Amino acid sequence: MKFPLVLQTPPKDESESYLIPHFYSHPRQMGTSTKHSSLYLQTLLEFCHFSYQYVEWHQEEFGLPSLVTPEGIKTGQEMMDHITRNARDIDVPFTKDDQNAQLAYVALIDTKLVFCFEYESTLDWQDLLSEKYPFPLNYIVPWRDARLKRKQLQSISPVLLDQKIYQDCATCLQTLETKLGDSLYLFGSKPSKADARLFSILFIIMSIAKPSKLKDLVLKHDLLVKYTKRVWTTWFAKPEHQSLLDKAQPLKLY
C-alpha cells in the first residue's frame, strides 16, 4: 500500500511547497483533529509554537498523522525529533524530576483513560457504520475493526472487565484533577507533554455526541472540564468558534 500523500497532485512550485511544514491529519472540527492520536501531536505543535499548515486528509489510510517538511515525510518519533530541533523545546521550563513525573502521568493517561476510551469504542461498533461502504461491507468493516481493536486491548490486559476498567478510569481522573488543582496546567503555568496527552483525550471524550459512560465520568470533574475548555480556547479557538463555545451546554463542546 502506498503512502496516501503520494496520491495528491503535487504543487506547481515544488521548491516553495513545503517551506512551511504541512501537517497531514484527520478532518477537523472546531479547529482540532477528530482523532485523539492526531490531536495529541497537533497540540504538541501548538505548545511548541511550531509553524505549520494543517492539511485535512479524508481517506482512512495508514500514515496519519504525518509532517511533510523540506527534508521529507516525518512520522512518529521522527516527527517528535524534528519538532524538538526546529521549535521551542517544550521540556525546557521543567526540571529533570518534573520531566520524569510527566512521563509517569502520560503512562497513567494512556493505560487508564485512553484504554477506557478505546474499550468503550469497541462496545458500540454499529455506531461506526459508514456510508462510504456498500452493504454488507458497511457492517463487516466496522465489526472487523472493533474486533481487531479489542484483540489489541487484550494484548495489554487479557481479561477485559467492564467494572474494573471504568473504576480504574475514575481513579485516574481523580488523580489528574488533584494534580491539576487550580493551576493552568498539570505542572504549573507552562504546558507540558503530559498536558498535550491529557487535553487531546479529554477533548475527544467530551465531544462524544452519543450517551457515554466514560463521558459521564469525565463531566463529574469540574476542574478537568474547565481545563479542557481553557486549553482549547487558548490554543485552538478562532473568533467564529467562541460564540459557539459560550452557548454550549456542559455536555457538549461543539
Coordinates of N, CA, C and O in Angstrom, one line a residue, residues 53-149:
Q53 N 1.2 24.1 8.5 CA -0.1 24.2 7.8 C -0.9 22.9 8.0 O -0.3 21.9 7.7
Y54 N -2.1 23.0 8.4 CA -2.9 21.8 8.6 C -3.5 21.4 7.3 O -4.2 22.2 6.7
V55 N -3.4 20.1 6.9 CA -4.0 19.6 5.7 C -4.9 18.4 6.1 O -4.4 17.4 6.7
E56 N -6.2 18.6 5.9 CA -7.1 17.5 6.2 C -7.0 16.4 5.2 O -7.1 16.7 4.0
W57 N -6.9 15.2 5.7 CA -6.9 14.0 4.8 C -8.0 13.1 5.1 O -8.2 12.6 6.2
H58 N -8.9 12.9 4.2 CA -10.2 12.3 4.4 C -10.2 10.8 4.2 O -11.2 10.1 4.5
Q59 N -9.1 10.2 3.6 CA -9.1 8.8 3.4 C -8.5 8.1 4.6 O -7.5 8.5 5.2
E60 N -9.2 7.1 5.0 CA -8.8 6.3 6.2 C -7.7 5.3 5.8 O -7.9 4.1 5.5
E61 N -6.5 5.9 5.7 CA -5.3 5.1 5.3 C -4.3 5.1 6.4 O -4.3 6.0 7.2
F62 N -3.3 4.2 6.3 CA -2.2 4.2 7.2 C -1.3 5.5 6.9 O -1.3 5.9 5.7
G63 N -0.6 5.9 7.9 CA 0.3 7.0 7.6 C -0.1 8.3 8.2 O 0.6 9.3 8.1
L64 N -1.2 8.4 8.9 CA -1.7 9.6 9.5 C -1.5 9.5 11.0 O -1.7 8.4 11.6
P65 N -1.1 10.6 11.7 CA -0.7 11.9 11.1 C 0.7 11.9 10.6 O 1.6 11.1 11.1
S66 N 1.0 12.8 9.7 CA 2.4 12.9 9.2 C 2.7 14.4 9.0 O 1.9 15.2 8.7
L67 N 4.0 14.7 9.1 CA 4.5 16.0 8.9 C 5.4 16.0 7.7 O 6.4 15.3 7.6
V68 N 5.0 16.8 6.6 CA 5.8 16.9 5.4 C 6.7 18.1 5.5 O 6.2 19.2 5.6
T69 N 8.0 17.9 5.4 CA 8.9 19.0 5.6 C 9.8 19.1 4.4 O 9.8 18.2 3.5
P70 N 10.7 20.1 4.3 CA 11.7 20.2 3.2 C 12.6 19.0 3.1 O 13.1 18.6 2.1
E71 N 12.8 18.3 4.3 CA 13.7 17.2 4.4 C 13.0 15.9 4.1 O 13.6 14.8 4.0
G72 N 11.6 15.9 4.0 CA 10.9 14.7 3.7 C 9.7 14.5 4.7 O 9.3 15.4 5.4
I73 N 9.2 13.3 4.7 CA 8.0 12.9 5.5 C 8.4 12.4 6.9 O 9.3 11.5 6.9
K74 N 7.9 13.0 7.9 CA 8.2 12.6 9.3 C 7.0 12.0 9.9 O 5.9 12.6 9.9
T75 N 7.1 10.9 10.6 CA 6.1 10.3 11.3 C 6.6 9.8 12.7 O 7.8 9.6 12.8
G76 N 5.7 9.6 13.7 CA 6.1 9.0 14.9 C 7.2 9.8 15.6 O 7.2 11.0 15.7
Q77 N 8.2 9.0 16.1 CA 9.3 9.6 16.9 C 10.1 10.6 16.0 O 10.7 11.6 16.5
E78 N 10.2 10.3 14.7 CA 11.0 11.2 13.8 C 10.3 12.5 13.7 O 11.0 13.6 13.7
M79 N 9.0 12.5 13.8 CA 8.3 13.8 13.8 C 8.6 14.6 15.1 O 8.8 15.8 15.1
M80 N 8.5 13.9 16.2 CA 8.8 14.5 17.5 C 10.2 15.1 17.5 O 10.4 16.2 18.0
D81 N 11.2 14.4 17.0 CA 12.6 14.8 17.0 C 12.7 16.1 16.1 O 13.4 17.0 16.4
H82 N 12.0 16.1 15.0 CA 12.0 17.3 14.1 C 11.4 18.5 14.8 O 11.9 19.6 14.7
I83 N 10.3 18.3 15.5 CA 9.7 19.4 16.2 C 10.6 20.0 17.3 O 10.8 21.2 17.4
T84 N 11.3 19.1 18.0 CA 12.2 19.5 19.0 C 13.4 20.3 18.5 O 13.8 21.3 19.1
R85 N 13.9 19.9 17.3 CA 15.0 20.6 16.7 C 14.7 21.9 16.1 O 15.5 22.8 16.1
N86 N 13.4 22.1 15.7 CA 13.1 23.3 14.9 C 12.0 24.2 15.6 O 11.5 25.1 14.9
A87 N 11.8 23.9 16.8 CA 10.8 24.8 17.5 C 11.2 24.8 19.0 O 12.2 24.3 19.4
R88 N 10.4 25.6 19.8 CA 10.7 25.7 21.2 C 10.6 24.3 21.9 O 9.7 23.6 21.7
D89 N 11.7 24.0 22.6 CA 11.7 22.7 23.3 C 10.7 22.7 24.5 O 10.9 23.5 25.4
I90 N 9.7 21.9 24.4 CA 8.6 22.0 25.5 C 9.1 21.6 26.8 O 8.5 21.9 27.9
D91 N 10.3 20.9 26.9 CA 10.8 20.4 28.2 C 11.7 21.4 28.9 O 12.0 21.2 30.1
V92 N 12.0 22.5 28.2 CA 13.0 23.5 28.8 C 12.6 24.0 30.1 O 13.4 24.1 31.1
P93 N 11.3 24.4 30.3 CA 10.9 25.1 31.6 C 10.9 24.1 32.8 O 10.7 24.6 33.9
F94 N 11.1 22.8 32.6 CA 10.9 21.9 33.7 C 12.2 21.2 34.1 O 13.1 21.0 33.3
T95 N 12.2 20.9 35.4 CA 13.4 20.2 36.0 C 13.4 18.8 35.5 O 12.4 18.3 34.9
K96 N 14.5 18.1 35.7 CA 14.5 16.7 35.3 C 13.5 15.9 36.1 O 12.9 14.9 35.5
D97 N 13.3 16.2 37.4 CA 12.3 15.5 38.1 C 10.9 15.7 37.6 O 10.1 14.7 37.5
D98 N 10.6 16.9 37.2 CA 9.3 17.2 36.6 C 9.1 16.4 35.3 O 8.0 15.9 35.0
Q99 N 10.2 16.3 34.5 CA 10.1 15.6 33.2 C 9.9 14.1 33.4 O 9.1 13.5 32.7
N100 N 10.5 13.6 34.4 CA 10.2 12.2 34.8 C 8.8 12.0 35.3 O 8.2 11.0 34.9
A101 N 8.3 12.9 36.1 CA 6.9 12.8 36.6 C 6.0 12.9 35.4 O 4.9 12.3 35.4
Q102 N 6.3 13.8 34.4 CA 5.4 13.9 33.2 C 5.3 12.6 32.5 O 4.2 12.2 32.0
L103 N 6.4 11.8 32.4 CA 6.3 10.5 31.8 C 5.4 9.6 32.5 O 4.7 8.8 31.9
A104 N 5.4 9.7 33.8 CA 4.6 8.8 34.7 C 3.1 9.2 34.4 O 2.2 8.3 34.4
Y105 N 2.8 10.5 34.3 CA 1.4 10.9 34.1 C 0.9 10.5 32.7 O -0.2 10.1 32.5
V106 N 1.8 10.6 31.7 CA 1.5 10.2 30.4 C 1.1 8.7 30.4 O 0.2 8.2 29.8
A107 N 1.9 7.9 31.1 CA 1.7 6.4 31.2 C 0.3 6.2 31.9 O -0.4 5.3 31.5
L108 N 0.0 7.0 32.9 CA -1.3 6.8 33.6 C -2.4 7.1 32.7 O -3.4 6.4 32.6
I109 N -2.3 8.2 31.9 CA -3.4 8.6 31.0 C -3.6 7.6 29.9 O -4.7 7.2 29.6
D110 N -2.5 7.0 29.4 CA -2.6 6.0 28.3 C -3.2 4.7 28.8 O -4.0 4.1 28.2
T111 N -2.7 4.3 30.0 CA -3.1 2.9 30.5 C -4.5 2.9 31.1 O -5.1 1.8 31.2
K112 N -5.0 4.1 31.5 CA -6.3 4.1 32.1 C -7.4 4.9 31.3 O -8.4 4.3 30.9
L113 N -7.1 6.1 31.0 CA -8.1 7.0 30.3 C -8.2 6.6 28.8 O -9.3 6.4 28.3
V114 N -7.1 6.6 28.1 CA -7.1 6.2 26.7 C -7.6 4.8 26.5 O -8.4 4.5 25.6
F115 N -7.1 3.9 27.4 CA -7.5 2.5 27.4 C -9.0 2.4 27.5 O -9.7 1.6 26.7
C116 N -9.6 3.1 28.4 CA -11.1 3.0 28.6 C -11.8 3.6 27.4 O -12.8 3.0 27.0
F117 N -11.3 4.6 26.8 CA -11.9 5.2 25.6 C -11.9 4.2 24.5 O -12.9 4.0 23.8
E118 N -10.7 3.5 24.3 CA -10.6 2.5 23.2 C -11.6 1.4 23.5 O -12.2 0.8 22.6
Y119 N -11.6 1.0 24.8 CA -12.5 -0.2 25.1 C -14.0 0.2 24.8 O -14.7 -0.6 24.3
E120 N -14.4 1.4 25.3 CA -15.8 1.8 25.1 C -16.1 1.9 23.6 O -17.3 1.6 23.2
S121 N -15.2 2.2 22.7 CA -15.4 2.3 21.3 C -15.7 1.0 20.7 O -16.2 0.9 19.6
T122 N -15.2 -0.1 21.3 CA -15.5 -1.4 20.8 C -16.9 -2.0 21.2 O -17.3 -3.0 20.6
L123 N -17.5 -1.3 22.1 CA -18.8 -1.9 22.6 C -20.0 -1.5 21.6 O -20.9 -2.3 21.5
D124 N -19.9 -0.4 21.0 CA -21.0 0.0 20.1 C -20.4 0.2 18.7 O -20.4 1.3 18.1
W125 N -19.9 -0.9 18.2 CA -19.3 -0.8 16.8 C -20.3 -0.4 15.7 O -19.9 0.1 14.7
Q126 N -21.6 -0.6 16.0 CA -22.5 -0.3 14.9 C -22.7 1.3 14.8 O -23.1 1.7 13.7
D127 N -22.2 2.0 15.8 CA -22.2 3.5 15.6 C -21.1 3.9 14.6 O -21.1 5.0 14.1
L128 N -20.2 3.0 14.2 CA -19.2 3.3 13.2 C -19.6 3.0 11.8 O -18.8 3.1 10.9
L129 N -20.8 2.6 11.6 CA -21.3 2.3 10.2 C -21.0 3.4 9.3 O -21.3 4.6 9.6
S130 N -20.5 3.2 8.2 CA -20.1 4.2 7.2 C -20.9 4.1 5.9 O -21.0 3.0 5.4
E131 N -21.3 5.2 5.4 CA -21.9 5.3 4.1 C -21.0 5.1 2.9 O -21.4 4.8 1.8
K132 N -19.7 5.2 3.2 CA -18.7 5.0 2.1 C -18.6 3.6 1.7 O -18.0 3.3 0.6
Y133 N -19.1 2.6 2.5 CA -19.1 1.2 2.1 C -20.4 0.7 1.7 O -21.4 1.0 2.4
P134 N -20.6 -0.1 0.6 CA -21.9 -0.6 0.3 C -22.2 -1.8 1.2 O -21.4 -2.4 1.9
F135 N -23.5 -2.1 1.3 CA -24.0 -3.2 2.1 C -23.4 -4.5 1.4 O -23.4 -4.6 0.2
P136 N -22.9 -5.5 2.2 CA -22.9 -5.6 3.6 C -21.6 -5.1 4.2 O -21.4 -5.2 5.4
L137 N -20.7 -4.5 3.4 CA -19.4 -4.1 3.9 C -19.5 -3.0 5.0 O -18.7 -2.8 5.9
N138 N -20.6 -2.2 4.9 CA -20.8 -1.1 5.9 C -21.0 -1.7 7.3 O -20.9 -1.0 8.3
Y139 N -21.4 -3.0 7.4 CA -21.4 -3.7 8.7 C -20.2 -4.5 9.0 O -19.7 -4.5 10.1
I140 N -19.6 -5.1 7.9 CA -18.5 -6.0 8.1 C -17.2 -5.2 8.6 O -16.5 -5.6 9.5
V141 N -17.0 -4.1 7.9 CA -15.7 -3.4 8.1 C -15.7 -2.8 9.6 O -14.7 -3.0 10.3
P142 N -16.7 -2.1 10.1 CA -16.7 -1.7 11.4 C -16.6 -2.8 12.5 O -15.9 -2.7 13.5
W143 N -17.3 -3.9 12.2 CA -17.3 -5.1 13.1 C -15.8 -5.6 13.2 O -15.3 -5.9 14.2
R144 N -15.2 -5.7 12.0 CA -13.8 -6.2 11.9 C -12.9 -5.3 12.7 O -12.0 -5.7 13.5
D145 N -13.0 -4.0 12.4 CA -12.1 -3.0 13.1 C -12.3 -3.1 14.6 O -11.3 -3.0 15.4
A146 N -13.5 -3.2 15.1 CA -13.8 -3.2 16.5 C -13.2 -4.5 17.1 O -12.6 -4.5 18.2
R147 N -13.3 -5.6 16.4 CA -12.7 -6.9 16.8 C -11.2 -6.8 16.9 O -10.6 -7.3 17.9
L148 N -10.6 -6.2 15.9 CA -9.1 -6.1 15.9 C -8.7 -5.2 17.1 O -7.7 -5.5 17.8
K149 N -9.4 -4.1 17.3 CA -9.0 -3.2 18.4 C -9.2 -3.9 19.8 O -8.4 -3.8 20.7

